[in-house]
Coordinates of N, CA, C and O in Angstrom, one line a residue:
M780 N -4.6 13.1 2.1 CA -3.2 12.7 2.3 C -3.2 11.5 3.3 O -2.4 10.6 3.0
K781 N -4.0 11.5 4.3 CA -4.0 10.4 5.3 C -4.4 9.1 4.6 O -3.9 8.1 5.0
I782 N -5.3 9.2 3.7 CA -5.8 8.0 3.0 C -4.7 7.4 2.2 O -4.6 6.1 2.2
V783 N -4.0 8.1 1.5 CA -2.9 7.6 0.6 C -1.8 7.0 1.5 O -1.3 5.9 1.3
L784 N -1.5 7.7 2.6 CA -0.5 7.2 3.6 C -1.0 5.9 4.2 O -0.3 4.9 4.4
G785 N -2.3 5.9 4.6 CA -2.9 4.7 5.1 C -2.9 3.5 4.2 O -2.7 2.4 4.6
T786 N -3.0 3.8 2.9 CA -3.0 2.8 1.9 C -1.6 2.2 1.8 O -1.4 0.9 1.8
A787 N -0.6 3.0 1.9 CA 0.8 2.5 1.9 C 1.1 1.7 3.1 O 1.7 0.6 3.0
V788 N 0.7 2.1 4.3 CA 1.0 1.3 5.5 C 0.2 0.0 5.5 O 0.7 -1.1 5.8
L789 N -1.1 0.0 5.0 CA -1.9 -1.2 4.9 C -1.2 -2.2 4.0 O -1.1 -3.4 4.3
A790 N -0.8 -1.7 2.8 CA -0.1 -2.6 1.8 C 1.2 -3.2 2.4 O 1.4 -4.3 2.1
M791 N 1.9 -2.4 3.1 CA 3.2 -2.9 3.6 C 2.9 -4.0 4.7 O 3.6 -5.0 4.7
L792 N 1.9 -3.7 5.5 CA 1.6 -4.7 6.5 C 1.1 -6.0 5.9 O 1.4 -7.1 6.4
I793 N 0.2 -5.9 5.0 CA -0.4 -7.1 4.3 C 0.7 -7.8 3.5 O 0.7 -9.1 3.5
S794 N 1.6 -7.1 3.0 CA 2.7 -7.7 2.1 C 3.6 -8.5 2.9 O 4.4 -9.3 2.4
L795 N 3.6 -8.4 4.3 CA 4.5 -9.2 5.1 C 4.3 -10.7 4.9 O 5.2 -11.5 5.2
D796 N 3.1 -11.1 4.4 CA 2.9 -12.5 4.3 C 3.6 -13.1 3.0 O 3.7 -14.3 2.8
G797 N 4.1 -12.2 2.2 CA 4.8 -12.6 1.0 C 4.0 -12.9 -0.2 O 4.6 -13.3 -1.3
D798 N 2.7 -12.7 -0.2 CA 1.9 -13.0 -1.3 C 1.3 -11.7 -1.9 O 0.5 -11.1 -1.3
G799 N 1.7 -11.4 -3.1 CA 1.3 -10.2 -3.8 C -0.2 -10.2 -4.1 O -0.8 -9.1 -3.9
S800 N -0.8 -11.3 -4.5 CA -2.2 -11.3 -4.9 C -3.0 -11.0 -3.6 O -4.0 -10.2 -3.8
T801 N -2.7 -11.5 -2.5 CA -3.4 -11.2 -1.3 C -3.3 -9.7 -0.9 O -4.3 -9.1 -0.6
T802 N -2.2 -9.2 -1.1 CA -2.0 -7.7 -0.8 C -2.9 -6.9 -1.7 O -3.6 -6.0 -1.2
Y803 N -2.9 -7.2 -3.0 CA -3.8 -6.4 -3.9 C -5.2 -6.6 -3.6 O -6.0 -5.6 -3.6
M804 N -5.7 -7.8 -3.3 CA -7.1 -8.1 -3.1 C -7.6 -7.4 -1.8 O -8.6 -6.7 -1.8
I805 N -6.8 -7.5 -0.8 CA -7.2 -6.8 0.5 C -7.1 -5.3 0.4 O -8.1 -4.6 0.8
T806 N -6.0 -4.8 -0.1 CA -5.9 -3.3 -0.2 C -6.9 -2.7 -1.1 O -7.5 -1.7 -0.7
V807 N -7.1 -3.3 -2.2 CA -8.1 -2.7 -3.2 C -9.5 -2.8 -2.6 O -10.3 -1.8 -2.7
S808 N -9.8 -4.0 -2.1 CA -11.2 -4.1 -1.6 C -11.5 -3.2 -0.4 O -12.6 -2.7 -0.2
A809 N -10.4 -2.9 0.4 CA -10.6 -2.0 1.6 C -10.6 -0.6 1.2 O -11.4 0.2 1.7
M810 N -9.8 -0.2 0.2 CA -9.5 1.2 0.0 C -10.3 1.8 -1.2 O -10.6 3.0 -1.3
L811 N -10.5 1.0 -2.3 CA -11.1 1.5 -3.5 C -12.5 2.2 -3.2 O -12.7 3.3 -3.8
P812 N -13.4 1.6 -2.4 CA -14.7 2.4 -2.2 C -14.4 3.7 -1.5 O -15.1 4.7 -1.9
L813 N -13.4 3.8 -0.7 CA -13.1 5.1 -0.1 C -12.6 6.1 -1.1 O -13.0 7.3 -1.1
Y814 N -11.7 5.7 -2.0 CA -11.2 6.5 -3.0 C -12.3 7.0 -3.9 O -12.3 8.1 -4.3
Q815 N -13.2 6.1 -4.3 CA -14.3 6.4 -5.2 C -15.2 7.4 -4.6 O -15.7 8.4 -5.2
R816 N -15.6 7.1 -3.3 CA -16.5 8.0 -2.6 C -16.0 9.4 -2.5 O -16.8 10.4 -2.5
L817 N -14.7 9.6 -2.3 CA -14.1 10.9 -2.1 C -13.6 11.5 -3.4 O -13.2 12.6 -3.4
G818 N -13.8 10.8 -4.5 CA -13.4 11.3 -5.8 C -11.9 11.4 -6.0 O -11.4 12.1 -6.8
M819 N -11.2 10.5 -5.3 CA -9.7 10.5 -5.4 C -9.3 9.6 -6.6 O -10.0 8.8 -7.0
N820 N -8.1 9.9 -7.0 CA -7.5 9.2 -8.2 C -7.1 7.8 -7.7 O -6.2 7.7 -6.9
A821 N -7.7 6.8 -8.2 CA -7.4 5.4 -7.8 C -6.0 5.0 -8.3 O -5.4 4.0 -7.8
L822 N -5.4 5.7 -9.3 CA -4.0 5.3 -9.7 C -3.0 5.6 -8.5 O -2.0 4.9 -8.5
N823 N -3.3 6.5 -7.7 CA -2.4 6.7 -6.5 C -2.5 5.5 -5.6 O -1.4 5.0 -5.1
M824 N -3.6 4.9 -5.4 CA -3.8 3.7 -4.6 C -3.0 2.5 -5.3 O -2.2 1.8 -4.6
T825 N -3.1 2.4 -6.6 CA -2.4 1.3 -7.3 C -0.9 1.5 -7.2 O -0.2 0.5 -6.9
C826 N -0.4 2.7 -7.4 CA 1.0 3.0 -7.4 C 1.6 2.7 -6.0 O 2.6 1.9 -5.9
V827 N 1.0 3.1 -5.0 CA 1.5 3.0 -3.6 C 1.4 1.5 -3.2 O 2.3 1.0 -2.6
T828 N 0.3 0.8 -3.6 CA 0.2 -0.6 -3.3 C 1.3 -1.5 -3.9 O 1.9 -2.3 -3.3
I829 N 1.5 -1.2 -5.2 CA 2.5 -2.0 -6.0 C 3.9 -1.8 -5.4 O 4.7 -2.7 -5.3
L830 N 4.2 -0.5 -5.1 CA 5.5 -0.2 -4.6 C 5.7 -0.8 -3.2 O 6.8 -1.4 -3.0
A831 N 4.8 -0.7 -2.4 CA 4.9 -1.3 -1.0 C 5.0 -2.8 -1.1 O 5.8 -3.5 -0.4
G832 N 4.2 -3.4 -2.0 CA 4.3 -4.9 -2.2 C 5.6 -5.3 -2.7 O 6.2 -6.4 -2.3
G833 N 6.2 -4.5 -3.6 CA 7.5 -4.9 -4.2 C 8.6 -4.8 -3.2 O 9.5 -5.7 -3.2
V834 N 8.6 -3.9 -2.3 CA 9.6 -3.8 -1.3 C 9.4 -4.9 -0.3 O 10.4 -5.6 0.1
M835 N 8.2 -5.2 0.2 CA 8.0 -6.2 1.2 C 8.1 -7.6 0.7 O 8.2 -8.5 1.5
N836 N 8.1 -7.8 -0.6 CA 8.3 -9.1 -1.2 C 9.7 -9.6 -1.0 O 9.9 -10.8 -1.4
L837 N 10.6 -8.8 -0.5 CA 12.0 -9.3 -0.3 C 12.2 -10.0 1.0 O 13.3 -10.4 1.3
T838 N 11.1 -10.3 1.7 CA 11.3 -11.0 2.9 C 11.7 -12.5 2.6 O 11.4 -12.9 1.5
P839 N 12.3 -13.2 3.5 CA 12.8 -14.5 3.1 C 11.7 -15.5 2.7 O 12.0 -16.4 1.9
W840 N 10.5 -15.3 3.2 CA 9.4 -16.2 2.9 C 8.6 -15.7 1.7 O 7.7 -16.4 1.3
G841 N 9.0 -14.6 1.1 CA 8.3 -14.0 0.0 C 8.5 -14.5 -1.3 O 7.7 -14.3 -2.2
G842 N 9.5 -15.3 -1.6 CA 9.7 -15.9 -2.9 C 11.1 -15.6 -3.5 O 11.9 -16.5 -3.6
P843 N 11.3 -14.3 -3.9 CA 12.6 -14.0 -4.6 C 13.8 -14.3 -3.7 O 14.8 -14.8 -4.2
T844 N 13.7 -13.9 -2.5 CA 14.9 -14.1 -1.6 C 15.1 -15.6 -1.3 O 16.2 -16.1 -1.3
A845 N 14.0 -16.4 -1.2 CA 14.1 -17.8 -1.0 C 14.7 -18.5 -2.2 O 15.6 -19.4 -2.1
R846 N 14.3 -18.1 -3.4 CA 14.8 -18.6 -4.6 C 16.3 -18.3 -4.8 O 17.1 -19.2 -5.2
A847 N 16.6 -17.1 -4.5 CA 18.1 -16.7 -4.6 C 18.9 -17.5 -3.6 O 20.0 -17.9 -4.0
A848 N 18.5 -17.6 -2.4 CA 19.2 -18.4 -1.4 C 19.4 -19.9 -1.9 O 20.4 -20.5 -1.7
T849 N 18.3 -20.4 -2.4 CA 18.3 -21.8 -2.9 C 19.3 -22.0 -4.0 O 20.1 -22.9 -4.1
A850 N 19.3 -21.0 -5.0 CA 20.2 -21.1 -6.1 C 21.6 -20.9 -5.7 O 22.5 -21.5 -6.3
L851 N 21.9 -20.1 -4.7 CA 23.2 -19.9 -4.2 C 23.7 -20.9 -3.2 O 24.8 -20.9 -2.7
H852 N 22.8 -21.8 -2.7 CA 23.0 -22.8 -1.7 C 23.5 -22.2 -0.4 O 24.5 -22.6 0.2
V853 N 22.8 -21.1 0.0 CA 23.1 -20.5 1.3 C 21.9 -20.4 2.1 O 20.8 -20.6 1.6
D854 N 22.1 -20.0 3.4 CA 20.9 -19.8 4.3 C 20.2 -18.5 3.8 O 20.8 -17.5 3.5
P855 N 18.8 -18.5 3.8 CA 18.1 -17.3 3.4 C 18.5 -16.1 4.2 O 18.4 -15.0 3.7
A856 N 18.9 -16.3 5.5 CA 19.2 -15.2 6.3 C 20.5 -14.5 5.8 O 20.7 -13.3 5.9
D857 N 21.4 -15.3 5.1 CA 22.6 -14.7 4.6 C 22.3 -13.7 3.4 O 23.0 -12.8 3.1
V858 N 21.1 -14.0 2.8 CA 20.7 -13.1 1.7 C 19.9 -11.9 2.2 O 20.0 -10.8 1.8
F859 N 19.0 -12.3 3.2 CA 18.0 -11.3 3.6 C 18.6 -10.2 4.5 O 18.3 -9.0 4.4
V860 N 19.4 -10.6 5.5 CA 19.9 -9.6 6.5 C 20.6 -8.4 5.8 O 20.3 -7.3 6.2
P861 N 21.4 -8.6 4.8 CA 22.0 -7.4 4.1 C 21.0 -6.5 3.4 O 21.2 -5.3 3.1
L862 N 19.8 -7.1 3.1 CA 18.8 -6.3 2.5 C 18.0 -5.4 3.4 O 17.3 -4.5 2.9
I863 N 18.0 -5.7 4.7 CA 17.2 -4.9 5.6 C 17.4 -3.4 5.6 O 16.4 -2.7 5.5
P864 N 18.6 -2.9 5.6 CA 18.7 -1.4 5.5 C 18.1 -0.8 4.2 O 17.5 0.2 4.2
S865 N 18.3 -1.5 3.1 CA 17.7 -1.1 1.9 C 16.2 -1.1 1.9 O 15.5 -0.2 1.4
M866 N 15.6 -2.1 2.6 CA 14.2 -2.2 2.7 C 13.6 -1.1 3.5 O 12.6 -0.6 3.2
V867 N 14.3 -0.8 4.6 CA 13.9 0.3 5.5 C 13.9 1.6 4.7 O 12.9 2.4 4.8
I868 N 14.9 1.9 3.9 CA 15.0 3.1 3.1 C 13.9 3.1 2.1 O 13.3 4.1 1.8
A869 N 13.7 1.9 1.4 CA 12.6 1.8 0.4 C 11.3 2.1 1.0 O 10.4 2.7 0.4
C870 N 11.0 1.5 2.2 CA 9.7 1.8 2.9 C 9.5 3.3 3.2 O 8.4 3.8 3.0
A871 N 10.6 3.9 3.6 CA 10.5 5.3 3.9 C 10.3 6.1 2.5 O 9.5 7.0 2.5
G872 N 10.9 5.6 1.5 CA 10.6 6.2 0.1 C 9.2 6.0 -0.3 O 8.6 6.9 -0.9
V873 N 8.6 4.9 0.0 CA 7.2 4.6 -0.4 C 6.3 5.6 0.4 O 5.3 6.2 -0.1
L874 N 6.6 5.7 1.7 CA 5.8 6.6 2.6 C 5.9 8.1 2.1 O 5.0 8.8 2.1
L875 N 7.1 8.4 1.7 CA 7.4 9.8 1.2 C 6.6 10.0 -0.1 O 6.0 11.1 -0.3
L876 N 6.6 9.1 -1.0 CA 5.8 9.2 -2.2 C 4.4 9.2 -1.9 O 3.6 10.0 -2.5
A877 N 3.9 8.4 -1.0 CA 2.5 8.4 -0.6 C 2.1 9.8 0.0 O 1.0 10.3 -0.4
W878 N 3.0 10.4 0.8 CA 2.7 11.7 1.3 C 2.6 12.7 0.2 O 1.7 13.6 0.2
Y879 N 3.5 12.6 -0.8 CA 3.5 13.6 -1.9 C 2.3 13.4 -2.8 O 1.6 14.4 -3.1
L880 N 1.9 12.2 -3.1 CA 0.7 11.9 -3.9 C -0.6 12.4 -3.1 O -1.5 13.0 -3.7
G881 N -0.6 12.2 -1.8 CA -1.7 12.6 -1.0 C -1.8 14.2 -1.0 O -2.9 14.7 -1.0
L882 N -0.6 14.8 -0.9 CA -0.6 16.3 -0.9 C -1.1 16.8 -2.3 O -1.9 17.8 -2.3
K883 N -0.8 16.1 -3.4 CA -1.3 16.5 -4.7 C -2.8 16.3 -4.8 O -3.5 17.2 -5.3
E884 N -3.3 15.3 -4.2 CA -4.7 15.0 -4.2 C -5.4 16.1 -3.3 O -6.5 16.5 -3.7
R885 N -4.8 16.4 -2.2 CA -5.4 17.5 -1.3 C -5.5 18.8 -2.1 O -6.5 19.5 -2.0
R886 N -4.5 19.1 -2.8 CA -4.5 20.4 -3.6 C -5.6 20.3 -4.7 O -6.2 21.3 -5.0
R887 N -5.7 19.1 -5.3 CA -6.7 19.0 -6.4 C -8.1 19.0 -5.9 O -9.0 19.7 -6.5
L888 N -8.4 18.3 -4.8 CA -9.7 18.2 -4.3 C -10.1 19.1 -3.2 O -11.3 19.4 -2.9
G889 N -9.1 19.6 -2.5 CA -9.4 20.4 -1.2 C -9.6 19.3 -0.1 O -9.4 18.2 -0.3
V890 N -10.0 19.8 1.0 CA -10.3 18.9 2.1 C -11.7 18.3 2.0 O -12.6 19.1 2.0
V891 N -11.7 17.0 1.8 CA -13.0 16.3 1.5 C -13.3 15.5 2.8 O -12.5 14.8 3.3
T892 N -14.6 15.5 3.2 CA -15.0 14.7 4.3 C -16.2 13.9 3.9 O -17.0 14.3 3.1
L893 N -16.4 12.8 4.6 CA -17.6 12.0 4.4 C -18.7 12.6 5.2 O -18.5 13.3 6.2
P894 N -20.0 12.5 4.7 CA -21.1 13.1 5.4 C -21.3 12.5 6.8 O -21.0 11.4 7.1
K895 N -21.7 13.4 7.8 CA -21.9 13.0 9.1 C -23.2 12.3 9.3 O -24.2 12.6 8.5
G896 N -23.3 11.4 10.2 CA -24.6 10.7 10.5 C -25.0 9.7 9.4 O -24.7 9.9 8.2
G897 N -25.5 8.6 9.8 CA -25.9 7.6 8.8 C -24.7 6.9 8.3 O -23.6 7.2 8.6
S898 N -25.0 5.9 7.5 CA -23.9 5.1 6.9 C -23.4 5.8 5.6 O -24.2 6.4 4.9
W899 N -22.2 5.7 5.3 CA -21.6 6.2 4.1 C -22.1 5.3 2.9 O -21.9 5.7 1.8
M900 N -22.7 4.2 3.2 CA -23.2 3.3 2.2 C -24.7 3.4 1.9 O -25.3 2.6 1.4
D901 N -25.3 4.5 2.4 CA -26.7 4.7 2.3 C -27.2 4.6 0.9 O -28.4 4.2 0.6
N902 N -26.4 5.0 -0.1 CA -26.8 5.0 -1.5 C -26.6 3.6 -2.2 O -26.9 3.4 -3.3
S903 N -26.1 2.6 -1.4 CA -25.9 1.3 -2.0 C -27.1 0.5 -2.1 O -28.2 0.8 -1.4
V904 N -27.1 -0.6 -2.8 CA -28.2 -1.5 -3.0 C -28.2 -2.5 -1.9 O -29.1 -3.3 -1.7
C905 N -27.2 -2.6 -1.1 CA -27.0 -3.6 -0.1 C -27.9 -3.4 1.1 O -28.3 -2.3 1.5
C906 N -28.3 -4.5 1.7 CA -28.9 -4.6 3.0 C -30.3 -3.9 3.1 O -30.7 -3.5 4.2
G907 N -31.0 -3.7 2.0 CA -32.3 -3.1 1.9 C -32.8 -2.4 3.0 O -33.5 -1.9 3.6

C-alpha cells in the first residue's frame, strides 16, 4: 500500500514542472523495478501516475491553463486560481484511489518485504 501511495506522491511532485513525459520517465524508472521485484501489478503504477499527472498539469506553466488564458486574453492567474480547490480535491482523490489500489494489492499478495542484507539487485547483470 505504501508503494502505491508513494508512487502517487512522487508523480504529483514531479508533475509540478508541467511536463508529462518527464513525469512518466522518472516515475516509471524509479518505481517499476520495485513493482516487478515485489510482484505488484504495474497497471496500478500506470493508473496512479497518469491521474496524478493529469491533475498537476493544470498548473499555469503546464500548458493547458496557459493556452486557455492566452486564448481568452486574460492573466493565467485568473484561470488558475479558481482551479486550486478542484485540484486539491482531485489530488485527495488520487491519493484515495492509490490507497484503495494498494489495499487490493496487499490483499492479493499479502505483506511482501525485500530480502535483508545485500543489495536487492544481487541478481542483476550490473556492476559485476
